[in-house]
GROMACS .gro file of C-alpha atoms in nm:
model
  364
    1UNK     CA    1  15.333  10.488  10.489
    2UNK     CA    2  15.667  10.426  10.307
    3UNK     CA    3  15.766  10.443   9.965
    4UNK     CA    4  15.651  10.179   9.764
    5UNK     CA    5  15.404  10.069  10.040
    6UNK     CA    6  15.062  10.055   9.919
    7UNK     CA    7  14.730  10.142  10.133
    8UNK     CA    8  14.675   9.742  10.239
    9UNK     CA    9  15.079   9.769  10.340
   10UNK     CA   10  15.148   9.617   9.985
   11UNK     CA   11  15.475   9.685   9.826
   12UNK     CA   12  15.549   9.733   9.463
   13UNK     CA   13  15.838   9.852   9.294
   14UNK     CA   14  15.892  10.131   8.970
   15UNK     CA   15  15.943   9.846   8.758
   16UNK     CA   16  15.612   9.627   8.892
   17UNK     CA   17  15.428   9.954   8.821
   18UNK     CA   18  15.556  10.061   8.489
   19UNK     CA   19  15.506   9.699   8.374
   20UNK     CA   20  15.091   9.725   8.532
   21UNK     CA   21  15.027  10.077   8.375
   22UNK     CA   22  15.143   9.958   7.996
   23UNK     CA   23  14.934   9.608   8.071
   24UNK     CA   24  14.628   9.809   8.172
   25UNK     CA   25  14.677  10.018   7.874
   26UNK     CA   26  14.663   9.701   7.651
   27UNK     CA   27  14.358   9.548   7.861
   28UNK     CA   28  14.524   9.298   8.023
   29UNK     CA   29  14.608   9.326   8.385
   30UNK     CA   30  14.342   9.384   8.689
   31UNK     CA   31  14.376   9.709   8.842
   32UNK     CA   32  14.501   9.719   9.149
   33UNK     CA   33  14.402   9.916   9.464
   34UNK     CA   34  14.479  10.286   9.452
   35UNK     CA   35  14.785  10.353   9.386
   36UNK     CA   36  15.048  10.545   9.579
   37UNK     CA   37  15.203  10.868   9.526
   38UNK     CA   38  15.520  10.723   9.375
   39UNK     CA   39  15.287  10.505   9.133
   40UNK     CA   40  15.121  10.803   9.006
   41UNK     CA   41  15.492  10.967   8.932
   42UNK     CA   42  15.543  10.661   8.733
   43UNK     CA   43  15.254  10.695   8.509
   44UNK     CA   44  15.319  11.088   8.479
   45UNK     CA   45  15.678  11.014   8.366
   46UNK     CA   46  15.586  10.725   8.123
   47UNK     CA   47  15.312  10.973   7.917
   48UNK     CA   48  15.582  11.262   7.930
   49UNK     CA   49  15.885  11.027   7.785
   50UNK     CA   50  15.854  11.038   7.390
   51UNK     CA   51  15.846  10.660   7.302
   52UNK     CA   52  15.781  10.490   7.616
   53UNK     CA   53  15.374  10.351   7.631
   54UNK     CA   54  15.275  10.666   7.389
   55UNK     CA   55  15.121  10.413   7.116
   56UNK     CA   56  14.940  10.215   7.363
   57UNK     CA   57  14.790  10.552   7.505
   58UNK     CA   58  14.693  10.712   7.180
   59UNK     CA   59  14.528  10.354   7.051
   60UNK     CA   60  14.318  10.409   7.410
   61UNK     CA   61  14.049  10.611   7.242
   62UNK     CA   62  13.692  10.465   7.325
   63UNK     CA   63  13.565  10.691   7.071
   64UNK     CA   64  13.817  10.606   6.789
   65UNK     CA   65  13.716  10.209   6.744
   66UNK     CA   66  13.355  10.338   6.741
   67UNK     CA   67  13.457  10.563   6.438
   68UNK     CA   68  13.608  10.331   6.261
   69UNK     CA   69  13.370  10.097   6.304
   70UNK     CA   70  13.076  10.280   6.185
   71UNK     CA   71  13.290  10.365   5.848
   72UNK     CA   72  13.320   9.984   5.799
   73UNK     CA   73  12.955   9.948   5.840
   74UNK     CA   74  12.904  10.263   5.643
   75UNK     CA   75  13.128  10.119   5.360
   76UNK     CA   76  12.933   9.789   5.364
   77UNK     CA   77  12.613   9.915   5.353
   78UNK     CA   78  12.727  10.147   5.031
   79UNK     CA   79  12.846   9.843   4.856
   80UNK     CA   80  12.536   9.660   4.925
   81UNK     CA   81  12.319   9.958   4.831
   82UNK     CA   82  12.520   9.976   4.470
   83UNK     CA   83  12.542   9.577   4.426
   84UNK     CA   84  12.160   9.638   4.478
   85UNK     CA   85  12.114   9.934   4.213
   86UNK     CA   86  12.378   9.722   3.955
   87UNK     CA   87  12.129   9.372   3.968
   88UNK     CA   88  11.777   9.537   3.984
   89UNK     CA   89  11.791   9.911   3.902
   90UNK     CA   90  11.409   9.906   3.809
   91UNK     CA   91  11.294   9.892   4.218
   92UNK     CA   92  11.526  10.105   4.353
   93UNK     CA   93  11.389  10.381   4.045
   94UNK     CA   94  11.046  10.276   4.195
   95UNK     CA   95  11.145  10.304   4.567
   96UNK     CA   96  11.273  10.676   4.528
   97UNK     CA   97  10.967  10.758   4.244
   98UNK     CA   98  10.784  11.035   4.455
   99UNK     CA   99  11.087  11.232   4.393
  100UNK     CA  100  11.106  11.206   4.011
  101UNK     CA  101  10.941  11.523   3.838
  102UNK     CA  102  10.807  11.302   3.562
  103UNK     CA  103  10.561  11.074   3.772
  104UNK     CA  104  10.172  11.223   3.816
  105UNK     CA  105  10.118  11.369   4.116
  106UNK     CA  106   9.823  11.187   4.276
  107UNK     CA  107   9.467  11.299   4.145
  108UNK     CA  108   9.240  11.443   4.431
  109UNK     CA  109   9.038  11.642   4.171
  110UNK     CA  110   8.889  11.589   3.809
  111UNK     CA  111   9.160  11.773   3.555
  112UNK     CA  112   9.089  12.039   3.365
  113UNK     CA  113   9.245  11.927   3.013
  114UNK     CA  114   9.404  11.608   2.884
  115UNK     CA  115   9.773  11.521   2.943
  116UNK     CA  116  10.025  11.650   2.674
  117UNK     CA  117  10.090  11.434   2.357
  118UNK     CA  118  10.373  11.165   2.395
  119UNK     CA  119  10.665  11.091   2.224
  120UNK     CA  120  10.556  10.868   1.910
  121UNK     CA  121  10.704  10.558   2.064
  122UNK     CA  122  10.601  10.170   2.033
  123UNK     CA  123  10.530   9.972   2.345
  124UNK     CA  124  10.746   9.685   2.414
  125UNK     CA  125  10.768   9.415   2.604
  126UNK     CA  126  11.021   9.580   2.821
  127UNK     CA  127  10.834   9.862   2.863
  128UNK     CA  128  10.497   9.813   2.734
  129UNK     CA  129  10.339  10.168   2.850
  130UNK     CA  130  10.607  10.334   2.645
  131UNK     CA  131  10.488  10.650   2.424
  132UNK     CA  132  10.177  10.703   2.686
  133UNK     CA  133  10.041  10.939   2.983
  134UNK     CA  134  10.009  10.549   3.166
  135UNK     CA  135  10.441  10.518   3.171
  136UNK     CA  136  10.433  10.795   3.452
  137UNK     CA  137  10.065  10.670   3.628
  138UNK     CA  138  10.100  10.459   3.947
  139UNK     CA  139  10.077  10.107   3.940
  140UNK     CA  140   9.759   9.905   4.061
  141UNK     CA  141   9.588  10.030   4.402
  142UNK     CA  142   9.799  10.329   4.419
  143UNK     CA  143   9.665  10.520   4.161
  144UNK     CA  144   9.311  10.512   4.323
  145UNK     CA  145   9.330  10.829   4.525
  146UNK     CA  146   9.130  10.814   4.862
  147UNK     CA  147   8.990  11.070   5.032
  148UNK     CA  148   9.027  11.179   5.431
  149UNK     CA  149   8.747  11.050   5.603
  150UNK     CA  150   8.479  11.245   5.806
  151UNK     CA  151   8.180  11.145   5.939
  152UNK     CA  152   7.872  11.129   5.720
  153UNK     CA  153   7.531  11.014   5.738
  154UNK     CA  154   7.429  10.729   5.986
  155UNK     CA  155   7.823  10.687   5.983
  156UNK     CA  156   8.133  10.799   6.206
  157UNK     CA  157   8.438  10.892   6.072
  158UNK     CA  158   8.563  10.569   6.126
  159UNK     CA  159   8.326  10.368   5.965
  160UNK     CA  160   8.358  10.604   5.667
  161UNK     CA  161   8.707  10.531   5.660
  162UNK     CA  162   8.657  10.164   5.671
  163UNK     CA  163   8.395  10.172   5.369
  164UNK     CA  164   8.602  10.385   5.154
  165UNK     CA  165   8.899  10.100   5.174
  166UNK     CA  166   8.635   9.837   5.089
  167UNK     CA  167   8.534  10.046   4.801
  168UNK     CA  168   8.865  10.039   4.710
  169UNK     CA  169   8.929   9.689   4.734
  170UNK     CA  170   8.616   9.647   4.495
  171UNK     CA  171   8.773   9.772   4.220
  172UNK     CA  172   9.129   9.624   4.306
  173UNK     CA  173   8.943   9.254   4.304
  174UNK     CA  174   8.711   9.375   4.012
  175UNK     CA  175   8.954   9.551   3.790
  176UNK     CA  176   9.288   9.467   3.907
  177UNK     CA  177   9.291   9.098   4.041
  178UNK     CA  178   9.521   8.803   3.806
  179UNK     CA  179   9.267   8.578   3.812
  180UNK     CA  180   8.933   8.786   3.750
  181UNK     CA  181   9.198   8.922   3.450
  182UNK     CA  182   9.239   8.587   3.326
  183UNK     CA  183   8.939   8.489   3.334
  184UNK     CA  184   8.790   8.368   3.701
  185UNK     CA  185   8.486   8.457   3.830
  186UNK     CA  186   8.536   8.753   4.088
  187UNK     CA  187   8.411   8.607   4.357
  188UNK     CA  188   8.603   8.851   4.619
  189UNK     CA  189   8.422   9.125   4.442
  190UNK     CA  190   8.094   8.967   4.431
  191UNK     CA  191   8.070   8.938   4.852
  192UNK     CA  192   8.081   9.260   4.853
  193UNK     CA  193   7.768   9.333   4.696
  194UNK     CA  194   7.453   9.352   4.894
  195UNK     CA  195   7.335   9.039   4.797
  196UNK     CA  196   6.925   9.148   4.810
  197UNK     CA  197   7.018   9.387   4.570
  198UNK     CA  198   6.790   9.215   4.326
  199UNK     CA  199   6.873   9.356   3.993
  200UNK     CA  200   7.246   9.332   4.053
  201UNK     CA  201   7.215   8.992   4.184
  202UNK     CA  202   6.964   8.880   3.862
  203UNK     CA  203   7.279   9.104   3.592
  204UNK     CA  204   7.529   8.812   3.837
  205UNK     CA  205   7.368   8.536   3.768
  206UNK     CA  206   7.341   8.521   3.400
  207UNK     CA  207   7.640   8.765   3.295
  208UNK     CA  208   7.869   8.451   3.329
  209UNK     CA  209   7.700   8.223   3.151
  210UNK     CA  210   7.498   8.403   2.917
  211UNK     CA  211   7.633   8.727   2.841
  212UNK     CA  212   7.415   8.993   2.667
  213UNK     CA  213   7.430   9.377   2.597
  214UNK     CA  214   7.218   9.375   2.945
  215UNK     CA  215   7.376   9.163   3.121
  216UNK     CA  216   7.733   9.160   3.093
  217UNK     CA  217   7.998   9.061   3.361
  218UNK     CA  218   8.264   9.371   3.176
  219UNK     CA  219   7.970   9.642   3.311
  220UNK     CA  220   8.147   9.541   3.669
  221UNK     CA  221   8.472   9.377   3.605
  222UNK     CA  222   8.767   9.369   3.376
  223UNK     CA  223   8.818   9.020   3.147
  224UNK     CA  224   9.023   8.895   2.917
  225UNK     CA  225   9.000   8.524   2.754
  226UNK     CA  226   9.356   8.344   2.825
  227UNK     CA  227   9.306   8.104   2.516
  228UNK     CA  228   9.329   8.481   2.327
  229UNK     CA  229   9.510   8.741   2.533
  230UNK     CA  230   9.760   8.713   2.716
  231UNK     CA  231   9.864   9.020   3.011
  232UNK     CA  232  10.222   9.208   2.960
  233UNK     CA  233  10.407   9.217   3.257
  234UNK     CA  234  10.262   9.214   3.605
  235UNK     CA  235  10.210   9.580   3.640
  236UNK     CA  236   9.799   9.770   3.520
  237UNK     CA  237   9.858  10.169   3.505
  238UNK     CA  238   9.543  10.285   3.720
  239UNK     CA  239   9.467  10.664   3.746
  240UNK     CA  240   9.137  10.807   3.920
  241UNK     CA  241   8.957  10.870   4.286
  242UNK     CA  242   8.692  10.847   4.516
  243UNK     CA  243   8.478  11.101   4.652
  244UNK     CA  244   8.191  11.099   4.902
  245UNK     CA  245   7.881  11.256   5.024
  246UNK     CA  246   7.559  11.173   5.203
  247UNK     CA  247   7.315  10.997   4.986
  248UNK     CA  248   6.964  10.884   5.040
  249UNK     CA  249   6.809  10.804   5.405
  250UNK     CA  250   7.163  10.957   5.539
  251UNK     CA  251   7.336  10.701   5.346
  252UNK     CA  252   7.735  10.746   5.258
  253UNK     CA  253   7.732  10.751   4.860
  254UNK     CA  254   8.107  10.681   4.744
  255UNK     CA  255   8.143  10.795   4.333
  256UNK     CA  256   8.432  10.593   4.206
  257UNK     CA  257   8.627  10.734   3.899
  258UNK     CA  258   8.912  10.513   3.781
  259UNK     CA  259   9.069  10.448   3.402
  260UNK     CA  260   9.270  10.130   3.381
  261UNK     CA  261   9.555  10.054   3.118
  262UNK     CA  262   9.604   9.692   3.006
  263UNK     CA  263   9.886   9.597   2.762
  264UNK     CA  264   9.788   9.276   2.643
  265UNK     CA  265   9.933   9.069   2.335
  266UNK     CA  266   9.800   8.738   2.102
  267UNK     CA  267   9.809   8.449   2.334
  268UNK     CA  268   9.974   8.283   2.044
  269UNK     CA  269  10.221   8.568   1.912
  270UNK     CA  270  10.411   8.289   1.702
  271UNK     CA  271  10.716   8.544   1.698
  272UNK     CA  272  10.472   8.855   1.674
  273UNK     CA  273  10.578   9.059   2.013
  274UNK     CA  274  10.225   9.302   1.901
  275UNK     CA  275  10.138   9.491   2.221
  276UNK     CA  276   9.752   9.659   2.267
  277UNK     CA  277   9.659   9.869   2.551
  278UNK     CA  278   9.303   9.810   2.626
  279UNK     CA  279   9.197  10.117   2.788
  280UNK     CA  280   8.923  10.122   3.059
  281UNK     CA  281   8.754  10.398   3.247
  282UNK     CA  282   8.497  10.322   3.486
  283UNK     CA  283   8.248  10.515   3.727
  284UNK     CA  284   8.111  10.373   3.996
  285UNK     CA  285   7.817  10.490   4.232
  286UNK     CA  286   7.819  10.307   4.575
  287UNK     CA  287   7.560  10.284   4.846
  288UNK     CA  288   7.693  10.204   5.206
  289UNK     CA  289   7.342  10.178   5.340
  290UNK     CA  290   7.183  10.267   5.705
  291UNK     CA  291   7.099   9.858   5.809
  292UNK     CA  292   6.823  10.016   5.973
  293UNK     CA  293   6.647  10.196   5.697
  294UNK     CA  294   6.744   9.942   5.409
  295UNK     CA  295   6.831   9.586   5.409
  296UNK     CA  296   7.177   9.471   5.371
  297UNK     CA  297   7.438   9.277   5.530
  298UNK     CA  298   7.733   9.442   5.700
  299UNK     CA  299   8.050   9.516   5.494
  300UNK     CA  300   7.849   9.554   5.171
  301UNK     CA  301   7.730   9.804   4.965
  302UNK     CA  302   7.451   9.852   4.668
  303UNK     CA  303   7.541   9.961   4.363
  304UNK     CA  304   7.364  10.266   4.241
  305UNK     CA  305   7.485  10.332   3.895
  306UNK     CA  306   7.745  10.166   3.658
  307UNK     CA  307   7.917  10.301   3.343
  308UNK     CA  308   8.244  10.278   3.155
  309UNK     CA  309   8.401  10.399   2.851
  310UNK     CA  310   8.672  10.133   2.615
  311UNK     CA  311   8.924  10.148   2.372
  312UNK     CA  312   9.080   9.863   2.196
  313UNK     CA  313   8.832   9.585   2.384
  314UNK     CA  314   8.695   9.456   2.106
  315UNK     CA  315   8.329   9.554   1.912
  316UNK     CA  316   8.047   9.306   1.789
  317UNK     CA  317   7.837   9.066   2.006
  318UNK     CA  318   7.929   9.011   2.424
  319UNK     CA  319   8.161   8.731   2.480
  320UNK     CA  320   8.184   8.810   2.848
  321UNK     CA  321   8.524   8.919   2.761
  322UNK     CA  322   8.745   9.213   2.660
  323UNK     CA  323   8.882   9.137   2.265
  324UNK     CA  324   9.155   9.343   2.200
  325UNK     CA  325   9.177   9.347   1.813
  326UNK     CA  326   9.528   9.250   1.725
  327UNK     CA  327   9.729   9.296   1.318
  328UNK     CA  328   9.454   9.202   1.096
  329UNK     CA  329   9.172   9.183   1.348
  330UNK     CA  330   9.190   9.532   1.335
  331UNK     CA  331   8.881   9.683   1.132
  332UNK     CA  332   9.011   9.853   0.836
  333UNK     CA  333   8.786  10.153   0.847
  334UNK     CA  334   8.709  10.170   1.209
  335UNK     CA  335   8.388  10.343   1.259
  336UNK     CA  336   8.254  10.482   1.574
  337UNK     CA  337   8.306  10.810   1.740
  338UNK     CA  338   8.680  10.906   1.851
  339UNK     CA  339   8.801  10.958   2.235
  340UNK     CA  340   9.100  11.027   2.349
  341UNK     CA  341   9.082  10.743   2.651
  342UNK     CA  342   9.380  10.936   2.846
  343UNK     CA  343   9.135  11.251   2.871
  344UNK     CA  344   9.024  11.241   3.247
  345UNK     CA  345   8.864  11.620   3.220
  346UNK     CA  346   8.503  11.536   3.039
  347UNK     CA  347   8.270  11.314   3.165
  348UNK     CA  348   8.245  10.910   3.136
  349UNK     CA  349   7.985  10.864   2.882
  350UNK     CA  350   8.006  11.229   2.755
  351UNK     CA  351   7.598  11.219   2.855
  352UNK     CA  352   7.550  10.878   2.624
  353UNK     CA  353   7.483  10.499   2.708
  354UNK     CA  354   7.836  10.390   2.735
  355UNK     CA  355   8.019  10.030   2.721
  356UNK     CA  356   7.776   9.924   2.446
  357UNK     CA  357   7.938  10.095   2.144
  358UNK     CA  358   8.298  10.085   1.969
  359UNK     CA  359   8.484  10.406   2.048
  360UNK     CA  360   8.796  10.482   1.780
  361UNK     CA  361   9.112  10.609   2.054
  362UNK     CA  362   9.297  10.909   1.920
  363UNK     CA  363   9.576  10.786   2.079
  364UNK     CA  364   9.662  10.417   2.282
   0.00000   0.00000   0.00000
């Protein structure tokens, strides 16, 4: 085989190669067969000659367009990421808040003491938890702390797991939904009641229309009358837990323990931004029954005991609803014994009948 005579008996010239090897370079010539001898001398001469193809050689780098562009796409996704912070800095905060120091660690046990004092501040609009423990409790459902689930009882672990969620969702539709807030009868919370609970179901029936020291729908859920009150914001500070054991004929007993924070203001504030924080704390015994020992209906529970302590919900007859006393609906000498309503470490009830009495808050 000749010079210049390729395998097929081709023939190509130094100039018909040279001109192929800086084409291929670019990306836009077919390759031919396999070259000759004489075609690889051109290509070795052509990357030893300073000047001649050495651009086009250094620019074929798969992995250099691959760096550069995952530093565009870097760069893009910084600018978004700070456009982002700029317009709405108050998610982002929220996003990254299991890494700020100030925010409570999830409760898994009672405490031990009350939280420190805060910093004499007013609530505002803005921030209407301001100058409380509540500003660094989690928002809504996750400040209920739930348990791991084992088996218990007539139930697997499972099933335990799946009860202790719908005891959870009892007191997010109970305490924690916008419309029983405003108002609505809870009607999510209610199906999950064991409906031949008889003395639940009689306190249901007449709570809403006829409220009574007995019978009254705030014993169960949270209420506030929208002609009065009106919510701050779209955010209720919840702090507490759940526990378990077995209870009677190997049923799973769930004790809820949860303290809600309202900020609520005049429905009519004509100018007056006046924010209250009506301050809840409920406990909750539960009953997820055996169906073959007691009657019941699946996915509900009974209710075994009920009690809560309030601040700032308002004192006199039931209305059904939480009256959060507001300038000069404040009593001048408030009577009634003093709680600090932030103070998780005692007892609800402190071993009295609770709910039915006005308690004086050492702090709000």
């Amino acid at each position: 085989m000749g010079a210049g005579t390729e395998p097929d008996g081709s023939s190509r010239s130094d100039e018909e190669w040279e001109r192929f090897l800086r084409e291929s370079v670019a990306g836009v010539a077919d390759a031919p067969k396999e070259p000759s001898a004489r075609a690889r001398d051109v290509a070795k001469r052509l990357r030893a000659e300073p000047g001649r193809g050495s651009e086009g050689w250094r620019s074929y780098t798969p992995a250099r367009p691959k760096r550069r562009t995952g530093w565009y796409v870097a760069g893009l996704l910084a600018s978004l990421v700070l456009l982002v912070v700029a317009l709405a800095p108050g998610p982002i905060v929220d996003l990254f808040a299991g890494a700020d120091s100030s925010a409570s660690a999830a409760e898994t046990a009672r405490p031990t003491q009350a939280p420190p004092a805060d910093a004499a501040q007013r609530p505002t609009v803005e921030e209407p938890f301001r100058g409380s423990p509540a500003a660094s409790w989690a928002s809504g459902a996750a400040g209920i702390t739930v348990p791991k689930a084992e088996a218990v009882g007539w139930m697997s672990a499972a099933e335990v797991k799946r009860a202790l969620a719908r005891s959870r969702d009892f007191l997010v539709v109970s305490g924690l939904d916008r419309g029983v807030l405003r108002g609505e009868r809870p009607e999510k919370a209610i199906a999950l009641i064991n409906p031949h609970q008889k003395d639940v179901q009689d306190l249901l029936k007449t709570a809403f229309r006829t409220p009574s020291e007995k019978n009254d729908p705030l014993l169960l859920f949270s209420r506030f009358q929208p002609s009065r009150t009106h919510l701050v914001g779209d955010v209720v500070k919840t702090r507490g837990r759940l526990t378990y054991r077995e209870g009677e004929r190997g049923a799973l007993q769930v004790t809820a323990d949860v303290t809600f924070v309202y900020p609520v203001t005049r429905a009519d504030t004509g100018g007056d931004d006046e924010i209250v924080r009506t301050i809840v704390r409920r406990e909750l015994v539960l009953s997820w029954d055996d169906p073959a020992k007691v009657i019941t209906e699946p996915g509900t529970f009974s209710i075994v005991s009920y009690k809560y302590d309030m601040t700032n919900g308002g004192c006199g007859a039931p209305t059904g609803y939480f009256t959060p006393p507001f300038g000069t609906d404040r009593p001048a000498d408030e009577a009634g014994a003093e709680v600090d309503p932030y103070d998780r470490s005692v007892p609800v009830g402190r071993g009295e009948s609770s709910g039915d009495e006005c308690r004086r808050a050492t702090r709000s």
